[in-house]
mmCIF file of C-alpha atoms in Angstrom:
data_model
loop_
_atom_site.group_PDB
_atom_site.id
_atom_site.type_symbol
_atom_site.label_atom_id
_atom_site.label_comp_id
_atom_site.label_asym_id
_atom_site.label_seq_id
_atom_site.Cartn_x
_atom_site.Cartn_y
_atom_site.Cartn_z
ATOM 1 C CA UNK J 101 5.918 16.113 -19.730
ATOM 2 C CA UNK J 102 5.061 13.768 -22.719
ATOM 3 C CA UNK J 103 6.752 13.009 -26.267
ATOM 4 C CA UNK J 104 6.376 16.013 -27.731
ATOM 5 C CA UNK J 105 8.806 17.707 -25.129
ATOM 6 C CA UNK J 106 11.138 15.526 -25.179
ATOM 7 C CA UNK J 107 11.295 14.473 -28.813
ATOM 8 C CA UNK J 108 14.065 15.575 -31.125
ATOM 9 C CA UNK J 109 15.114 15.074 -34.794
ATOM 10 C CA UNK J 110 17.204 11.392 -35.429
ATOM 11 C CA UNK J 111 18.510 10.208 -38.471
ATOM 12 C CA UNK J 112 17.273 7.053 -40.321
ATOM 13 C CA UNK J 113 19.129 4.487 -42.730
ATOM 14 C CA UNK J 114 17.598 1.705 -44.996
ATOM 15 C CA UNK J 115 18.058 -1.750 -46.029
ATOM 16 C CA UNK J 116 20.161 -0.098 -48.601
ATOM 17 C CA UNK J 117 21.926 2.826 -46.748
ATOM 18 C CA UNK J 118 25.910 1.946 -47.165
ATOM 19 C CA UNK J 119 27.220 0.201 -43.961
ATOM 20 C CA UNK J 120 30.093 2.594 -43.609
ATOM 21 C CA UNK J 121 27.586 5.171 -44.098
ATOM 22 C CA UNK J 122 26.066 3.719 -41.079
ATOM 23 C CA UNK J 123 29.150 3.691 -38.997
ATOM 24 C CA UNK J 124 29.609 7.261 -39.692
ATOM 25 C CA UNK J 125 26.548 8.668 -38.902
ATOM 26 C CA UNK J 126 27.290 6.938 -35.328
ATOM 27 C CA UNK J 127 30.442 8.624 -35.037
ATOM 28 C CA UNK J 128 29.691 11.889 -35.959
ATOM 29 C CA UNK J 129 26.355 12.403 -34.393
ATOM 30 C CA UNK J 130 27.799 10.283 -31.235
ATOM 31 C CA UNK J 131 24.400 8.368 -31.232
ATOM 32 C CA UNK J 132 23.412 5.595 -29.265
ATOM 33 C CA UNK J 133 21.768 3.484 -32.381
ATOM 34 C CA UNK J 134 19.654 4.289 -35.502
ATOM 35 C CA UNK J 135 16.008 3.722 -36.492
ATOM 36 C CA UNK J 136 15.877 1.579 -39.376
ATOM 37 C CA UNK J 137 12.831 2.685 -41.794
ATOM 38 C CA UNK J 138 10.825 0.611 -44.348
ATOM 39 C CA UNK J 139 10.236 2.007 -47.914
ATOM 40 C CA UNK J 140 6.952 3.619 -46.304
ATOM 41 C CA UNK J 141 9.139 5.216 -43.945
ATOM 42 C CA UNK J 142 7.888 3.540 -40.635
ATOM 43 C CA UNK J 143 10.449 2.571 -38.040
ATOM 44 C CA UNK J 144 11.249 -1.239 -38.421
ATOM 45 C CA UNK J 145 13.849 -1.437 -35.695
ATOM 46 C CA UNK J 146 16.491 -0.345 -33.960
ATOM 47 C CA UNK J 147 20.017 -1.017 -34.886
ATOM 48 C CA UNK J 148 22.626 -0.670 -31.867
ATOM 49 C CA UNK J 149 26.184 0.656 -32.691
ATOM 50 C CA UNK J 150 27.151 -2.465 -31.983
ATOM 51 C CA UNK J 151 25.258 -4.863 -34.281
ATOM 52 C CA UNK J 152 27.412 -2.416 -37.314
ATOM 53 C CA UNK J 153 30.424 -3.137 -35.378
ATOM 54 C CA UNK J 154 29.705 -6.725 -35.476
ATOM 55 C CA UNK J 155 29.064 -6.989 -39.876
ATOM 56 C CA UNK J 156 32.905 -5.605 -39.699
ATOM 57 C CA UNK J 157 34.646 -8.019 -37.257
ATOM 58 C CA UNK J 158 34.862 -10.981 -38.787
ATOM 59 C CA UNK J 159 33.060 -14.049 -36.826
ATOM 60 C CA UNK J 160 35.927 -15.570 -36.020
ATOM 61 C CA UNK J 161 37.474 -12.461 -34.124
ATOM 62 C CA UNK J 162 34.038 -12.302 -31.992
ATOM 63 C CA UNK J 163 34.001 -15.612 -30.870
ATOM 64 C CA UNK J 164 37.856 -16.069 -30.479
ATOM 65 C CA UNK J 165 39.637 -13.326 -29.123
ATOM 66 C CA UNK J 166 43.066 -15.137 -29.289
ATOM 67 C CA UNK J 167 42.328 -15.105 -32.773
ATOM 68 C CA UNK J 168 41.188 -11.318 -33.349
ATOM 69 C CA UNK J 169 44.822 -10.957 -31.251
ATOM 70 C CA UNK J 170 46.666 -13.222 -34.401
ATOM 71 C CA UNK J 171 46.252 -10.255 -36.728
ATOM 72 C CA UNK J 172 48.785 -7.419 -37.086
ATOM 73 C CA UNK J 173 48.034 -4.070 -35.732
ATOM 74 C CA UNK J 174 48.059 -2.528 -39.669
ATOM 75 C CA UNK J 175 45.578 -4.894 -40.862
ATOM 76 C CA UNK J 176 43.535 -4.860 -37.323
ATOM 77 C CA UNK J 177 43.583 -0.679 -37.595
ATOM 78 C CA UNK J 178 41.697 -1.028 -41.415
ATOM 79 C CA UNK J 179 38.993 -3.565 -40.253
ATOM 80 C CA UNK J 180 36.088 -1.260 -41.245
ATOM 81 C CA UNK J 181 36.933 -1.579 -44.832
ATOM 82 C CA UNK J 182 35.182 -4.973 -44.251
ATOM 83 C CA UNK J 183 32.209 -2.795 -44.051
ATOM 84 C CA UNK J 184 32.756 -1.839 -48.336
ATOM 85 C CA UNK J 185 30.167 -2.778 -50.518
ATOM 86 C CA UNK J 186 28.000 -4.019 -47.813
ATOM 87 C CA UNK J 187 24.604 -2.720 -46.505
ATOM 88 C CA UNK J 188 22.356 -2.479 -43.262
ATOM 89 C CA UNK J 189 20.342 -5.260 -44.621
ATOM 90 C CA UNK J 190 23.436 -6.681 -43.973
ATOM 91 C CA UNK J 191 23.502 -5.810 -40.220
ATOM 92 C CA UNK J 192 20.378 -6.578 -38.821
ATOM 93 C CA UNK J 193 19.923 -8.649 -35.634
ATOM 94 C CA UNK J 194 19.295 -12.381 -35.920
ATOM 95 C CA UNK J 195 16.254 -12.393 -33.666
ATOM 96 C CA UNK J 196 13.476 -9.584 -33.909
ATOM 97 C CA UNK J 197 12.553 -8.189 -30.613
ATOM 98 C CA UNK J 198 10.012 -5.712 -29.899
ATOM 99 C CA UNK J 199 10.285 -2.174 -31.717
ATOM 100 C CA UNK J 200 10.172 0.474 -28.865
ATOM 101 C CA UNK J 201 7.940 2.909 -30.525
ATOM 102 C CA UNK J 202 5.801 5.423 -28.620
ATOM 103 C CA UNK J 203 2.982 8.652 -29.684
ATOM 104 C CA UNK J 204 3.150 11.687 -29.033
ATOM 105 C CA UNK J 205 1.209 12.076 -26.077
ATOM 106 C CA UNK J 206 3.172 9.136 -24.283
ATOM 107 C CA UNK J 207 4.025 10.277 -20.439
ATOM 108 C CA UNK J 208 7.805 10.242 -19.078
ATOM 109 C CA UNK J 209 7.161 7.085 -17.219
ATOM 110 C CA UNK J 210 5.327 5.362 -20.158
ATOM 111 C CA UNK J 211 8.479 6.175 -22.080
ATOM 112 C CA UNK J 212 11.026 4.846 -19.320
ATOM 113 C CA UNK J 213 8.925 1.508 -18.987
ATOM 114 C CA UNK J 214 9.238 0.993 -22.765
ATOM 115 C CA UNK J 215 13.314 1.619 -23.034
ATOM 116 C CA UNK J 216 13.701 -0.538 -19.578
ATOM 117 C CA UNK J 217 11.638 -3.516 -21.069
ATOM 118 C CA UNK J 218 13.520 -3.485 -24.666
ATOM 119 C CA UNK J 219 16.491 -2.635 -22.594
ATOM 120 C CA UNK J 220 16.385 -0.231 -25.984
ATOM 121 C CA UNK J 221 18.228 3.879 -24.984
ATOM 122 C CA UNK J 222 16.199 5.468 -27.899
ATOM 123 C CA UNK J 223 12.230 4.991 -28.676
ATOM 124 C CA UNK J 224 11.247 5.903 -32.030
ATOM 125 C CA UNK J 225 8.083 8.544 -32.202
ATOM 126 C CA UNK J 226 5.523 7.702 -34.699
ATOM 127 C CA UNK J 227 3.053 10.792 -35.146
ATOM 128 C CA UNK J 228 0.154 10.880 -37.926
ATOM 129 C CA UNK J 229 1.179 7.695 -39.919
ATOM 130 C CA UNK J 230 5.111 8.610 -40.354
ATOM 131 C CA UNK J 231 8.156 8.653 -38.155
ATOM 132 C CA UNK J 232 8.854 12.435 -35.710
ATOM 133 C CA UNK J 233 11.460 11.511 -34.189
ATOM 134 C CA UNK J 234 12.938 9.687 -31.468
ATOM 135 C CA UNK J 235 13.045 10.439 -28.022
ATOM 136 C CA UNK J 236 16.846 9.239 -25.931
ATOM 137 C CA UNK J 237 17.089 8.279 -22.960
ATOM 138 C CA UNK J 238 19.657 10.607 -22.412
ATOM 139 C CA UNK J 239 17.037 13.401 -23.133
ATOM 140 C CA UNK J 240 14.359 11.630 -21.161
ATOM 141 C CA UNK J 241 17.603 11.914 -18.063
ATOM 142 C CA UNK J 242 17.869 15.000 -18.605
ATOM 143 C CA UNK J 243 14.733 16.652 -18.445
ATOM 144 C CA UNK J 244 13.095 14.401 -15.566
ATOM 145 C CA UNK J 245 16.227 15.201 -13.387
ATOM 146 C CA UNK J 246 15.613 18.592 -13.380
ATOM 147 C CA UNK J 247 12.274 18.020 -11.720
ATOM 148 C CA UNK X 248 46.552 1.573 -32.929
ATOM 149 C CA UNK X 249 45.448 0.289 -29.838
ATOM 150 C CA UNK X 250 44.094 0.675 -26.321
ATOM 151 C CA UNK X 251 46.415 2.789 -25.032
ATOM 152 C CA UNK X 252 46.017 5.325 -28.018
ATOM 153 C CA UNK X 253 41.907 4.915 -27.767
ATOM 154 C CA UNK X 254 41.394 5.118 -23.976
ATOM 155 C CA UNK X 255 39.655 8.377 -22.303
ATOM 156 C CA UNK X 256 38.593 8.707 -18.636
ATOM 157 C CA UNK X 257 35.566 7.152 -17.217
ATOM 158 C CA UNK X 258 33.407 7.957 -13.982
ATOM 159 C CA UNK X 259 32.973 4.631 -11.898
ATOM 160 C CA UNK X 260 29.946 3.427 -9.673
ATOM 161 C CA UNK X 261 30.133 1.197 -6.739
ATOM 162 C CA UNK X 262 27.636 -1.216 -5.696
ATOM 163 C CA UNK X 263 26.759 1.823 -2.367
ATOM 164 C CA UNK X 264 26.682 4.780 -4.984
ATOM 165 C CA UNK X 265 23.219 6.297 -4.547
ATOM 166 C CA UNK X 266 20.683 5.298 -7.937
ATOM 167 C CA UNK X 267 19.887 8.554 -8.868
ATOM 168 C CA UNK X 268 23.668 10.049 -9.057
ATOM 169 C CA UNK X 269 24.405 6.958 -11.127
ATOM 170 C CA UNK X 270 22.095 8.694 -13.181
ATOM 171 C CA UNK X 271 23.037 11.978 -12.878
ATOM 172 C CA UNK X 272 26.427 10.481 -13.883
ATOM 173 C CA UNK X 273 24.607 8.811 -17.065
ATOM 174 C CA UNK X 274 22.844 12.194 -18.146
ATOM 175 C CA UNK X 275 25.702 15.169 -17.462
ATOM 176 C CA UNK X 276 28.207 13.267 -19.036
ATOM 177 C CA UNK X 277 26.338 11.545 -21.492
ATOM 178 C CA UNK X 278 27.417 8.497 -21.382
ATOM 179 C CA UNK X 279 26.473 5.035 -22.531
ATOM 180 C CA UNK X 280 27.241 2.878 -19.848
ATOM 181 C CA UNK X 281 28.684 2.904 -15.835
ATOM 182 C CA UNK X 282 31.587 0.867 -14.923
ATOM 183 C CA UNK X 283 30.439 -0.727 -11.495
ATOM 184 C CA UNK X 284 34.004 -1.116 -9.615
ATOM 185 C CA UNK X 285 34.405 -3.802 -6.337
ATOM 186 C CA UNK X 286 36.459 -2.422 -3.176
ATOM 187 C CA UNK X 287 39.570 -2.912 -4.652
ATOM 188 C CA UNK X 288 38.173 -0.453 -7.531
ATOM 189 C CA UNK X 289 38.464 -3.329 -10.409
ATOM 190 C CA UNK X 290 35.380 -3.578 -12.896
ATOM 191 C CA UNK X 291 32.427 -5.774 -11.936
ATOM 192 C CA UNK X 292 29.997 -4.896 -14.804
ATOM 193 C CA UNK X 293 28.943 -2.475 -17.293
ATOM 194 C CA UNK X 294 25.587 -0.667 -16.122
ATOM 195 C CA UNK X 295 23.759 0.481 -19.184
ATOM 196 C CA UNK X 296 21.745 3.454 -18.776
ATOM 197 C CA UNK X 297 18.675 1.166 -19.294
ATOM 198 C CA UNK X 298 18.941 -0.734 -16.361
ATOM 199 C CA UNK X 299 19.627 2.057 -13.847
ATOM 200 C CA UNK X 300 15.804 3.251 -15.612
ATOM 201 C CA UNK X 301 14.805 -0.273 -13.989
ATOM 202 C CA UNK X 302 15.051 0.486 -10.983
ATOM 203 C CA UNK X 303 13.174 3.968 -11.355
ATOM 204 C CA UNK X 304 10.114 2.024 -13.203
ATOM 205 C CA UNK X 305 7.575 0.299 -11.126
ATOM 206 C CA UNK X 306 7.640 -3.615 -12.226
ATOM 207 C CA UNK X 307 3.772 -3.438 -13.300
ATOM 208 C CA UNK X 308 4.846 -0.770 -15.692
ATOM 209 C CA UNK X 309 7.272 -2.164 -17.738
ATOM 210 C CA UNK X 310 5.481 -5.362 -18.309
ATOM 211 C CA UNK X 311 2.461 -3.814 -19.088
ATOM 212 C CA UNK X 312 2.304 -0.409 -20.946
ATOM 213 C CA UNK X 313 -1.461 0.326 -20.768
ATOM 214 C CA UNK X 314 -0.740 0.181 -16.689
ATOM 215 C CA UNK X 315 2.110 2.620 -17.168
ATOM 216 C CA UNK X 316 -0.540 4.739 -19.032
ATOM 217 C CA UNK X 317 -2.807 5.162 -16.161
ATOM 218 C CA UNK X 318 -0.182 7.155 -14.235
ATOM 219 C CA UNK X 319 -1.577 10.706 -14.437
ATOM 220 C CA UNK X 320 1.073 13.230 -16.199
ATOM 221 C CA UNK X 321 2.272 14.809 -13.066
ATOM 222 C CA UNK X 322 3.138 11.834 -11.003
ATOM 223 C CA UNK X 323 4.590 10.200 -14.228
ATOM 224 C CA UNK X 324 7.147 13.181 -14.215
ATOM 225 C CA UNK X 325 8.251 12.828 -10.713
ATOM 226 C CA UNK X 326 9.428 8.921 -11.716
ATOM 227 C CA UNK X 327 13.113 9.493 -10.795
ATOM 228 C CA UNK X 328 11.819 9.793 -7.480
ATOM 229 C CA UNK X 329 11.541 5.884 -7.022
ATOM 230 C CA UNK X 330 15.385 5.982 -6.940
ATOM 231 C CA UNK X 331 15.531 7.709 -3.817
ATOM 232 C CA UNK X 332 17.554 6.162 -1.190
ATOM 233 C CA UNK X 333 18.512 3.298 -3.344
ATOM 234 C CA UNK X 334 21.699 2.130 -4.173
ATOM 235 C CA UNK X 335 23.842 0.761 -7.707
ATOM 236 C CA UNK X 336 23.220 -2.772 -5.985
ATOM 237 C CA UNK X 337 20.019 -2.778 -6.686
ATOM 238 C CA UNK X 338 20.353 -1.694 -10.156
ATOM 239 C CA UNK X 339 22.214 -4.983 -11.290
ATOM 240 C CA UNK X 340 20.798 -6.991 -14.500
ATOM 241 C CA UNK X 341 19.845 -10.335 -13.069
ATOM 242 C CA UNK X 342 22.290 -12.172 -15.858
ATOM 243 C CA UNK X 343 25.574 -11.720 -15.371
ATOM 244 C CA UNK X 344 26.845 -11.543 -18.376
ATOM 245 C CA UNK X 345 30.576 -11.796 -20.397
ATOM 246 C CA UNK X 346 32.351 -8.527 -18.587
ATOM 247 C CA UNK X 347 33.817 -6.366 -21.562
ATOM 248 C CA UNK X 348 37.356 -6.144 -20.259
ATOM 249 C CA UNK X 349 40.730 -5.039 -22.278
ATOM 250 C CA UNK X 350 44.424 -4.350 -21.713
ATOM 251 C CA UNK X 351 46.089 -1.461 -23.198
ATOM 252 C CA UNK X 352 47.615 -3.551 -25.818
ATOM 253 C CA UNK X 353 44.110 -4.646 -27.450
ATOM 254 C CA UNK X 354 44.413 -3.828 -31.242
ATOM 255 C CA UNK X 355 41.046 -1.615 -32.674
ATOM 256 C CA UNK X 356 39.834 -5.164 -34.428
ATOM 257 C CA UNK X 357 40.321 -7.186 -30.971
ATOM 258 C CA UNK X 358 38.240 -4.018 -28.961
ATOM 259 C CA UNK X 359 35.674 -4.249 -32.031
ATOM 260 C CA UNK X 360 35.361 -7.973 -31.531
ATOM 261 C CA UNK X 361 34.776 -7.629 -27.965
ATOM 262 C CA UNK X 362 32.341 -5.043 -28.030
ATOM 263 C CA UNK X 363 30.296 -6.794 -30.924
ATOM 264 C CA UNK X 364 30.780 -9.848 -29.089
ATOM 265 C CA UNK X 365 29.200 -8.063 -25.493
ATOM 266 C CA UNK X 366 26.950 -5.978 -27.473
ATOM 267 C CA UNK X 367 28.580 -3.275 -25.086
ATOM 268 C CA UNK X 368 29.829 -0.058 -26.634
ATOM 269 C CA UNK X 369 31.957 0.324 -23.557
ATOM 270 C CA UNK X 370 34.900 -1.832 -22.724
ATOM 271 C CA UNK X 371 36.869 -1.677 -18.907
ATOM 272 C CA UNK X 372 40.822 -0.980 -19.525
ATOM 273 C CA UNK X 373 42.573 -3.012 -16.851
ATOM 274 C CA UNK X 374 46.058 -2.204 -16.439
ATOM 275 C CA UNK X 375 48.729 -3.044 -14.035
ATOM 276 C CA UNK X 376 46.267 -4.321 -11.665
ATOM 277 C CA UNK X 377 43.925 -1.681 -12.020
ATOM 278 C CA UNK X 378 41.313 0.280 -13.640
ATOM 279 C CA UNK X 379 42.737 2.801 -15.611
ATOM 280 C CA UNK X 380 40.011 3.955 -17.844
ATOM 281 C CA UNK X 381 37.619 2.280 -20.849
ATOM 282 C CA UNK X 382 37.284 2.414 -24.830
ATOM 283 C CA UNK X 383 33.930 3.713 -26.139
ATOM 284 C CA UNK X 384 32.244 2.591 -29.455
ATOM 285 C CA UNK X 385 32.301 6.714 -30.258
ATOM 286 C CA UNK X 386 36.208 7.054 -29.879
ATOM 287 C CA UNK X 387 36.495 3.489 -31.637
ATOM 288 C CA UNK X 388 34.602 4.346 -34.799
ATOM 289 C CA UNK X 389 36.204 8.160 -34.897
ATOM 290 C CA UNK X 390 39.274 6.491 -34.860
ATOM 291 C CA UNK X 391 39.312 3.703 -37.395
ATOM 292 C CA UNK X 392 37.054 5.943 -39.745
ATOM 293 C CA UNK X 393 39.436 8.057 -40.341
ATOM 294 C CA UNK X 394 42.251 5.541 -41.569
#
C-alpha cells in the first residue's frame, strides 16, 4: 500500500482565497486543515482549522479568557464576521515548520512517520511537478486497520 | 449560543485502553482528537490522532525518512501492528500542554478563543463535576456560519 491508494482529492486556498471562504470549506467538507498553494500551484503549507479560528478571535479573547467571557452572547455568536474582508495571507502561522509532503510511491509507514513528526493529520501529494492530492490520516487509519 | 447548544457526544480513552482501539476509535468515528479521562472519568488531555501514530512508528523512522523508506512495502503495511499490547499511557505527548476545558455556559467566541488558543479543535465540556461531552471545531464553525 503506497500514496496512490490512499490518496484522494483535497481542496486548496491561496494567499488571496476569502477567510470566510476558508472557514467554510472546513465546515462543509468537515476537514482536518487545507493545503495552502503558491501561484505555481505547489503546496506551501498546511493551515489547521484552528490557525482560521484564531484571525477571527480577537487576541485579546485568546490570551484572556475572562475577557472573551466580558462580551455578550449576541456579539460573541457573530465573531466570524471578523473574518470580512480578510484573507489566508492573513492566517498563516507565525513560525514555518516543515511542509509534510510525500510522492506517490511513498509506503504506509513512510507516510505515518511524516504526519507523527509534523504532528501534521493530512500530507500533501506532489506527483509530476503539481499537487494530487493529499492523503489523511484518517484514510491512512482506515485502510492499514483493515490489514 | 453556547456550550450547551454546541455540545455532541464523545468516546473517551483511559490511560489502560489498548493503542490500537484508541485508534480504531480515531478512524470509525472519524474523529479529530481522544479525550483521555482519569479514574474518576474527568479529562486529562486531548490525544490527537497524530500522537496515537507515535506510538505505531518506530523512533528511527520519524526522525529520519530515508530510514522509514527502507521498510519493504509489505512490512510497512502491517505498521499498526507495533501497537499491539500497548496501552493510551504510552501514547502521551511528552509536553503537557494547556488542557482545552469548557463549561456549558462558554459563549461560541470564548470556545473559539480557547481552541485557537490550544490549537485543539476539540474542547472537554465539564459539567457538574463531570464529563459530559466536548465542542468540535466542525459543529463550532457550522454553527456560527450560519448566523
Amino acid at each position: 500500500m503506497r500514496t496512490r491508494d490512499l490518496i484522494v482529492e483535497f481542496p486548496t486556498v491561496t494567499m488571496d482565497t476569502p477567510a470566510l471562504e476558508a472557514a467554510r470549506l472546513l465546515a462543509e467538507r468537515d476537514l482536518p486543515g487545507l493545503i495552502l498553494v503558491d501561484d505555481a500551484g505547489l503546496p506551501v503549507c498546511i493551515l489547521p482549522g484552528t490557525q482560521v479560528l484564531r484571525l477571527a478571535v480577537p487576541a485579546y479573547c485568546r490570551e484572556d479568557p475572562a475577557l472573551a467571557r466580558v462580551v455578550d452572547e449576541a456579539h460573541a455568536d457573530l465573531f466570524l464576521r471578523q473574518l470580512g474582508g480578510r484573507t489566508v495571507r492573513e492566517c498563516l502561522p507565525e513560525q514555518s515548520r516543515e511542509l509534510p509532503v510525500a510522492d506517490m510511491t511513498a509506503t504506509v509507514l513512510e507516510l505515518a512517520a511524516l504526519m507523527a513528526r509534523t504532528r501534521s493529520p493530512l500530507v500533501a501529494v506532489v506527483d509530476d511537478g503539481r499537487l494530487a492530492g493529499a492523503v489523511t490520516l484518517q484514510s491512512l487509519l482506515d485502510r492499514a486497520l483493515e490489514l
